[in-house]
Short mmCIF file of C-alpha atoms and ligand atoms in Angstrom, two decimals:
data_model
loop_
_atom_site.label_atom_id
_atom_site.label_comp_id
_atom_site.label_asym_id
_atom_site.label_seq_id
_atom_site.Cartn_x
_atom_site.Cartn_y
_atom_site.Cartn_z
CA MET A 1 -14.81 29.74 6.86
CA SER A 2 -14.34 30.20 3.51
CA MET A 3 -14.05 26.69 1.32
CA ASP A 4 -12.10 25.95 -1.77
CA LEU A 5 -15.53 25.35 -3.99
CA PRO A 6 -15.27 23.26 -7.06
CA SER A 7 -17.12 24.71 -10.26
CA GLY A 8 -19.96 21.94 -9.72
CA ARG A 9 -20.08 19.29 -7.15
CA VAL A 10 -17.76 15.78 -6.29
CA LEU A 11 -19.11 12.66 -6.52
CA VAL A 12 -17.35 9.47 -4.76
CA THR A 13 -18.04 6.04 -5.68
CA GLY A 14 -17.02 3.01 -3.06
CA ALA A 15 -17.28 5.83 -0.50
CA LEU A 16 -17.36 3.51 2.36
CA GLY A 17 -14.05 1.48 1.67
CA GLN A 18 -10.64 1.79 3.28
CA ILE A 19 -9.72 4.69 1.23
CA GLY A 20 -13.30 6.40 0.52
CA THR A 21 -13.92 6.82 4.57
CA GLU A 22 -10.71 9.16 4.57
CA LEU A 23 -11.20 10.94 1.24
CA VAL A 24 -14.96 12.12 1.53
CA GLU A 25 -13.59 13.45 5.07
CA ALA A 26 -10.77 15.30 3.34
CA LEU A 27 -12.79 16.27 0.46
CA ARG A 28 -15.89 17.58 2.55
CA LYS A 29 -12.94 19.82 4.67
CA LYS A 30 -11.71 21.29 1.26
CA HIS A 31 -15.15 22.06 -0.66
CA GLY A 32 -17.51 21.83 2.05
CA HIS A 33 -19.95 19.03 3.31
CA GLU A 34 -22.89 19.78 0.85
CA ALA A 35 -20.46 19.84 -2.13
CA VAL A 36 -19.56 16.09 -2.09
CA ILE A 37 -21.84 13.35 -2.55
CA ALA A 38 -20.46 9.89 -1.11
CA THR A 39 -22.07 6.88 -2.52
CA ASP A 40 -21.65 3.02 -2.15
CA ILE A 41 -23.37 -0.17 -2.99
CA ARG A 42 -23.57 -0.70 0.59
CA LYS A 43 -25.75 1.39 3.06
CA ALA A 44 -24.86 4.08 5.55
CA GLU A 45 -25.51 7.33 6.98
CA GLY A 46 -24.20 10.17 4.77
CA CYS A 47 -24.06 7.83 1.90
CA GLN A 48 -26.18 7.30 -0.96
CA ILE A 49 -26.85 3.83 -2.56
CA LEU A 50 -25.17 3.62 -6.17
CA ASN A 51 -24.10 0.44 -7.87
CA VAL A 52 -21.49 1.14 -10.57
CA MET A 53 -22.85 -1.53 -12.68
CA GLU A 54 -25.92 0.90 -13.03
CA LYS A 55 -24.92 2.92 -16.23
CA GLU A 56 -28.19 5.20 -16.39
CA GLU A 57 -28.05 5.73 -12.82
CA ILE A 58 -24.59 6.95 -12.42
CA ASN A 59 -25.25 9.05 -15.28
CA THR A 60 -28.55 10.57 -14.27
CA LEU A 61 -26.89 11.54 -10.80
CA VAL A 62 -23.83 13.15 -12.31
CA VAL A 63 -26.02 15.23 -14.52
CA GLU A 64 -29.04 15.90 -12.07
CA GLU A 65 -26.08 16.97 -9.30
CA GLN A 66 -23.93 18.89 -11.68
CA ILE A 67 -21.15 16.62 -10.57
CA THR A 68 -17.79 18.35 -12.53
CA GLU A 69 -15.46 15.73 -10.35
CA ILE A 70 -15.57 12.30 -9.73
CA TYR A 71 -13.18 10.08 -7.26
CA HIS A 72 -13.98 6.18 -8.51
CA LEU A 73 -13.17 4.00 -5.45
CA ALA A 74 -15.67 1.20 -5.99
CA ALA A 75 -13.66 -1.78 -7.09
CA LEU A 76 -12.90 -5.62 -5.87
CA LEU A 77 -9.43 -5.75 -4.37
CA SER A 78 -6.96 -8.51 -5.46
CA ALA A 79 -7.75 -11.17 -2.78
CA THR A 80 -11.07 -10.90 -3.23
CA GLY A 81 -10.78 -10.33 -7.03
CA GLU A 82 -8.80 -13.46 -7.70
CA LYS A 83 -11.68 -15.68 -5.93
CA ASN A 84 -14.18 -14.40 -8.27
CA PRO A 85 -12.34 -12.87 -11.50
CA GLU A 86 -15.32 -12.65 -13.57
CA LEU A 87 -16.97 -10.42 -10.79
CA CYS A 88 -13.63 -8.68 -10.55
CA TRP A 89 -13.47 -7.57 -14.40
CA ASP A 90 -17.18 -6.50 -14.08
CA ILE A 91 -16.89 -4.08 -11.51
CA ASN A 92 -13.55 -2.95 -12.20
CA VAL A 93 -13.47 -2.44 -15.96
CA THR A 94 -17.28 -2.29 -16.80
CA GLY A 95 -18.12 -0.28 -13.82
CA LEU A 96 -15.00 2.20 -14.65
CA GLU A 97 -16.26 2.21 -18.52
CA ASN A 98 -19.86 3.45 -16.89
CA VAL A 99 -18.17 6.14 -14.72
CA ILE A 100 -16.14 7.37 -17.64
CA ALA A 101 -19.22 7.71 -19.86
CA ALA A 102 -21.38 9.63 -17.04
CA ALA A 103 -17.85 11.85 -16.80
CA LYS A 104 -17.93 12.76 -20.46
CA GLU A 105 -21.67 13.33 -20.37
CA ASN A 106 -21.41 15.98 -17.93
CA ASN A 107 -17.46 16.96 -18.75
CA ALA A 108 -16.37 16.03 -15.25
CA ARG A 109 -13.00 15.18 -14.15
CA LEU A 110 -12.32 11.54 -13.05
CA PHE A 111 -9.98 10.22 -10.32
CA SER A 112 -9.67 6.43 -10.49
CA PRO A 113 -6.66 4.63 -8.84
CA SER A 114 -4.60 2.22 -10.15
CA SER A 115 -2.16 -0.47 -7.85
CA ILE A 116 1.35 -1.63 -7.88
CA ALA A 117 -0.68 -4.71 -8.93
CA VAL A 118 -0.11 -3.58 -12.37
CA PHE A 119 3.31 -5.01 -12.34
CA GLY A 120 4.25 -8.54 -12.94
CA PRO A 121 7.14 -10.76 -11.98
CA ASP A 122 9.52 -9.41 -15.18
CA CYS A 123 9.72 -5.94 -13.17
CA PRO A 124 12.55 -4.97 -11.50
CA LYS A 125 12.27 -5.54 -7.84
CA ARG A 126 12.82 -1.45 -7.52
CA ALA A 127 9.66 -0.84 -9.95
CA PRO A 128 10.33 2.17 -12.69
CA GLN A 129 7.32 4.19 -13.56
CA ILE A 130 7.59 3.37 -17.54
CA THR A 131 7.96 -0.52 -17.82
CA PRO A 132 6.26 -3.45 -19.04
CA LEU A 133 3.02 -4.35 -17.39
CA ASN A 134 2.22 -8.06 -17.37
CA PRO A 135 0.46 -8.75 -14.04
CA THR A 136 -0.31 -12.30 -12.97
CA THR A 137 -3.65 -11.33 -10.87
CA VAL A 138 -6.87 -10.22 -12.98
CA TYR A 139 -6.95 -7.47 -10.47
CA GLY A 140 -3.65 -6.52 -11.92
CA LYS A 141 -4.96 -6.67 -15.62
CA THR A 142 -8.11 -4.59 -14.80
CA LYS A 143 -5.74 -1.53 -13.30
CA VAL A 144 -3.73 -1.88 -16.32
CA VAL A 145 -7.00 -1.34 -18.66
CA GLY A 146 -7.84 1.34 -16.31
CA GLU A 147 -4.53 3.19 -17.06
CA LYS A 148 -4.81 2.52 -20.40
CA LEU A 149 -8.32 4.14 -20.45
CA ALA A 150 -6.96 7.23 -19.15
CA ARG A 151 -4.94 7.69 -22.19
CA THR A 152 -7.52 7.03 -24.41
CA SER A 153 -11.05 7.97 -22.92
CA GLY A 154 -10.54 11.68 -24.05
CA ILE A 155 -11.52 12.89 -20.43
CA ASP A 156 -9.32 14.49 -17.86
CA MET A 157 -8.50 11.42 -16.11
CA ARG A 158 -5.99 10.65 -13.47
CA GLY A 159 -4.87 8.00 -10.98
CA ILE A 160 -1.71 6.60 -8.79
CA ARG A 161 -0.53 3.41 -8.56
CA TYR A 162 -1.26 3.28 -4.81
CA PRO A 163 1.11 0.80 -2.71
CA GLY A 164 -0.77 -1.12 0.19
CA LEU A 165 -2.24 1.12 2.36
CA ILE A 166 -2.38 1.46 5.77
CA SER A 167 -5.20 3.12 8.19
CA TYR A 168 -6.71 2.75 11.29
CA LYS A 169 -10.28 4.43 10.35
CA ALA A 170 -11.89 1.56 8.33
CA PRO A 171 -10.91 -2.08 7.64
CA ALA A 172 -8.81 -3.02 4.99
CA GLY A 173 -11.19 -4.36 1.93
CA GLY A 174 -9.92 -7.68 0.65
CA GLY A 175 -6.32 -7.17 -0.47
CA THR A 176 -2.92 -8.91 -0.47
CA THR A 177 -1.76 -5.96 1.69
CA ASP A 178 -4.25 -6.50 4.36
CA TYR A 179 -1.79 -7.92 6.87
CA ALA A 180 -0.08 -4.88 7.22
CA VAL A 181 -3.45 -3.32 8.84
CA GLU A 182 -4.69 -6.39 10.63
CA ILE A 183 -1.80 -6.96 12.10
CA PHE A 184 -2.12 -3.78 14.52
CA HIS A 185 -5.56 -4.99 15.23
CA ASN A 186 -4.22 -8.37 16.55
CA ALA A 187 -1.04 -6.95 18.38
CA LEU A 188 -3.48 -4.83 20.31
CA GLU A 189 -6.20 -7.39 20.97
CA ASN A 190 -4.54 -10.74 21.18
CA GLY A 191 -0.59 -9.95 21.42
CA HIS A 192 -0.61 -12.04 18.49
CA TYR A 193 -0.91 -12.46 14.47
CA GLU A 194 -0.97 -15.27 12.38
CA CYS A 195 0.60 -13.52 9.18
CA PHE A 196 -0.55 -15.12 5.42
CA VAL A 197 2.74 -14.13 3.99
CA ARG A 198 6.41 -14.88 4.79
CA GLU A 199 8.36 -12.98 7.00
CA ASP A 200 10.64 -11.80 4.35
CA THR A 201 8.00 -10.69 2.23
CA LYS A 202 8.57 -7.05 1.30
CA LEU A 203 6.19 -4.53 -0.24
CA PRO A 204 5.70 -0.98 -1.20
CA MET A 205 3.35 0.43 1.59
CA MET A 206 1.95 3.83 2.52
CA TYR A 207 -0.02 5.39 5.26
CA MET A 208 -3.49 6.74 4.59
CA ASP A 209 -2.60 10.33 5.00
CA ASP A 210 -0.06 10.38 2.43
CA ALA A 211 -2.14 8.30 0.13
CA ILE A 212 -4.96 11.05 0.55
CA ARG A 213 -2.81 14.47 0.21
CA ALA A 214 -1.29 12.78 -2.79
CA THR A 215 -4.75 12.10 -4.41
CA ILE A 216 -5.57 15.81 -3.39
CA GLU A 217 -2.31 17.27 -4.67
CA LEU A 218 -2.60 15.38 -8.00
CA MET A 219 -6.28 16.60 -8.83
CA ASP A 220 -4.75 20.05 -8.30
CA ILE A 221 -2.46 20.06 -10.97
CA PRO A 222 -3.25 21.73 -14.13
CA PHE A 223 -3.77 19.14 -16.67
CA GLU A 224 -1.56 20.32 -19.41
CA GLN A 225 1.57 19.67 -16.35
CA LEU A 226 1.00 15.77 -16.50
CA SER A 227 2.25 13.44 -19.30
CA GLU A 228 1.15 9.82 -20.65
CA SER A 229 1.67 8.53 -16.95
CA ARG A 230 -1.34 10.36 -15.59
CA GLY A 231 -3.63 7.42 -15.48
CA GLY A 232 -1.29 5.84 -12.79
CA TYR A 233 1.56 7.36 -11.31
CA ASN A 234 4.24 5.41 -8.95
CA ILE A 235 4.27 6.80 -5.99
CA SER A 236 6.55 5.70 -2.81
CA GLY A 237 6.08 5.89 0.53
CA CYS A 238 8.15 3.09 2.32
CA SER A 239 8.92 -0.33 1.85
CA PHE A 240 9.57 -2.90 4.80
CA THR A 241 9.32 -6.86 5.47
CA VAL A 242 6.78 -8.20 7.71
CA GLY A 243 9.78 -8.78 9.86
CA GLU A 244 10.81 -5.36 10.00
CA LEU A 245 7.08 -4.37 10.56
CA VAL A 246 6.73 -7.09 13.64
CA ARG A 247 10.08 -5.43 15.24
CA SER A 248 8.54 -1.77 14.95
CA ILE A 249 5.50 -2.81 16.59
CA GLN A 250 7.73 -4.55 19.19
CA ARG A 251 8.63 -0.94 20.08
CA HIS A 252 5.56 -0.37 21.62
CA LEU A 253 4.48 -4.03 22.36
CA PRO A 254 7.65 -5.85 23.46
CA ASP A 255 5.59 -9.32 24.23
CA PHE A 256 3.97 -9.18 20.57
CA THR A 257 4.36 -12.33 18.57
CA CYS A 258 3.71 -13.10 15.02
CA THR A 259 3.87 -16.62 13.20
CA PHE A 260 3.82 -17.11 9.71
CA ASN A 261 1.54 -19.53 7.61
CA PRO A 262 1.38 -18.28 3.98
CA ASP A 263 -1.51 -19.13 1.67
CA ILE A 264 -2.45 -18.21 -1.98
CA ARG A 265 -1.84 -14.47 -1.35
CA GLN A 266 1.95 -15.19 -1.05
CA GLN A 267 1.59 -15.80 -4.94
CA TYR A 268 0.31 -12.40 -5.44
CA ALA A 269 2.85 -10.55 -3.05
CA ASP A 270 5.48 -12.57 -4.85
CA SER A 271 4.57 -11.14 -8.37
CA TRP A 272 4.68 -7.28 -7.20
CA PRO A 273 7.81 -5.14 -7.07
CA ASP A 274 9.62 -4.46 -3.26
CA GLU A 275 10.15 -0.76 -4.00
CA ILE A 276 8.69 2.06 -6.28
CA GLU A 277 10.77 4.46 -8.48
CA ASP A 278 8.53 7.66 -8.38
CA ASP A 279 10.94 10.12 -10.27
CA ILE A 280 8.02 11.21 -12.55
CA ALA A 281 5.45 11.86 -9.99
CA VAL A 282 8.14 13.88 -8.04
CA LYS A 283 9.41 15.80 -11.21
CA GLU A 284 5.38 16.24 -12.63
CA TRP A 285 3.81 17.25 -9.62
CA GLY A 286 6.12 17.27 -6.41
CA TRP A 287 5.25 14.25 -4.74
CA LYS A 288 7.15 13.59 -1.37
CA PRO A 289 5.91 11.11 1.35
CA LYS A 290 6.02 12.08 4.93
CA PHE A 291 5.42 8.68 6.86
CA ASN A 292 8.38 6.31 7.36
CA LEU A 293 7.36 2.73 9.16
CA ASP A 294 8.41 3.65 12.65
CA ARG A 295 6.15 6.84 12.25
CA ILE A 296 3.22 4.92 10.60
CA VAL A 297 3.49 2.25 13.73
CA ASP A 298 3.63 5.15 16.18
CA GLU A 299 0.33 6.77 14.63
CA MET A 300 -1.42 3.19 14.19
CA ILE A 301 -0.82 1.88 17.78
CA THR A 302 -1.65 5.49 19.12
CA ASN A 303 -4.76 5.99 17.24
CA LEU A 304 -6.00 2.37 17.85
CA LYS A 305 -5.42 2.45 21.47
CA LYS A 306 -7.83 5.50 21.58
P1 NAD U 403 -12.37 -0.88 -0.31
O1 NAD U 403 -12.58 -2.67 -0.67
O2 NAD U 403 -12.07 -1.02 0.87
O3 NAD U 403 -13.81 -0.33 -0.70
C1 NAD U 403 -14.24 -0.46 -2.12
C2 NAD U 403 -15.74 0.12 -1.88
O4 NAD U 403 -16.47 -0.18 -3.09
C3 NAD U 403 -16.59 -0.72 -0.51
O5 NAD U 403 -16.89 0.19 0.19
C4 NAD U 403 -17.43 -1.58 -1.47
O6 NAD U 403 -18.78 -1.53 -0.61
C5 NAD U 403 -17.71 -0.68 -2.74
N1 NAD U 403 -18.20 -1.23 -4.04
C6 NAD U 403 -18.15 -2.60 -4.09
N2 NAD U 403 -18.71 -2.71 -5.14
C7 NAD U 403 -19.45 -1.77 -5.67
C8 NAD U 403 -20.28 -1.62 -6.57
N3 NAD U 403 -20.38 -2.41 -7.67
N4 NAD U 403 -20.68 -0.28 -6.76
C9 NAD U 403 -20.54 0.66 -5.75
N5 NAD U 403 -19.59 0.32 -5.10
C10 NAD U 403 -19.02 -0.73 -4.69
O7 NAD U 403 -11.02 -0.66 -1.21
P2 NAD U 403 -10.42 0.70 -1.08
O8 NAD U 403 -8.97 0.00 -0.39
O9 NAD U 403 -11.08 1.71 -0.29
O10 NAD U 403 -9.72 0.82 -2.40
C11 NAD U 403 -10.40 1.82 -3.52
C12 NAD U 403 -9.63 1.86 -4.57
O11 NAD U 403 -8.01 1.98 -4.52
C13 NAD U 403 -9.86 0.37 -5.50
O12 NAD U 403 -9.83 0.93 -6.88
C14 NAD U 403 -8.54 -0.08 -5.26
O13 NAD U 403 -8.29 -0.71 -6.19
C15 NAD U 403 -7.48 1.10 -5.30
N6 NAD U 403 -6.41 0.62 -4.41
C16 NAD U 403 -6.33 0.20 -3.11
C17 NAD U 403 -5.02 0.11 -2.39
C18 NAD U 403 -5.01 -0.06 -0.55
O14 NAD U 403 -4.33 -0.76 -0.34
N7 NAD U 403 -6.29 0.02 -0.08
C19 NAD U 403 -3.95 -0.25 -3.06
C20 NAD U 403 -3.93 0.02 -4.09
C21 NAD U 403 -5.30 0.58 -4.82
N1 LIG U 404 -3.59 -3.34 -1.31
C1 LIG U 404 -4.15 -3.90 -2.79
C2 LIG U 404 -4.08 -5.19 -2.66
O1 LIG U 404 -3.67 -5.91 -1.99
C3 LIG U 404 -3.13 -3.50 -4.17
O2 LIG U 404 -3.90 -2.83 -4.86
O3 LIG U 404 -5.04 -5.44 -3.51
#
């Protein structure tokens, strides 16, 4: 089988997480198994240990393995991050700076995700690409810094403001949008879910297949085609309330029930927009989602039942 080989090898940090589990699979399919080096602070088969706080180790790996493309996924997400803001800042900002330094050393291109958490309560409920970014969470602030570094670091660095991601291959990693993943496991295992945000909470969401495709499509676009928004493109998937999600799950599991017991994560959710305006990503690199709410639910239920 012929592979689409990059000029060097590809490094993925945080490869054992919700996104990394599926991105590594997709990149290995695209470039060949040997071309992709999966790393994480945790240990697993087929994955090397790499702590993104270890600047010299990253540098050595990037130079020795002739890495020319990096997907930097190691981070703390919003819920875990707000419990330990200093650690969140260290991993999300210092870790990113360490990876940027290594990318510079070997002239590597870098993908570093942003998030809908860059927006704050002053943002319109349908978030435009270009708007003041005043997040209330430390996690959101680290993502604003990441987007700025994409403009100022002097390397080819790109990112996407991922919505909440829904997938079945790996658990969600400690974010506010985790309810939209946990609900499926609980619906199938217990027939009941106690949700940590209100029934009317509406957030931008996306199925993982769309997110992985977006990531690879963005990295395939010539740099000259991308604007100053390249550090964090808005991309829309679909937006729904928890109530709408429950009703869509009940199409498959009519006896499923959900109760609501909001905790601190409600505040983070309330500070984020309901919907995403993705006209710039559509114009610059042709972004188009494939999964709506019912299709996501159909895929999740079918795959988790297997
Ligand atoms: P995740 O929590 O599932 O995975 C992160 C991985 O990073 C974990 O496997 C963890 O072990 C690893 N890690 C933590 N500290 C590390 C360190 N010091 N060195 C190396 N590895 C370390 O997160 P995810 O959902 O896969 O998210 C990946 C990226 O995408 C993050 O930047 C996140 O902010 C962003 N993002 C995710 C979502 C989402 O809904 N999943 C939405 C928006 C943005
Ligand atoms: N899904 C992520 C979170 O909830 C958003 O970046 O933290």
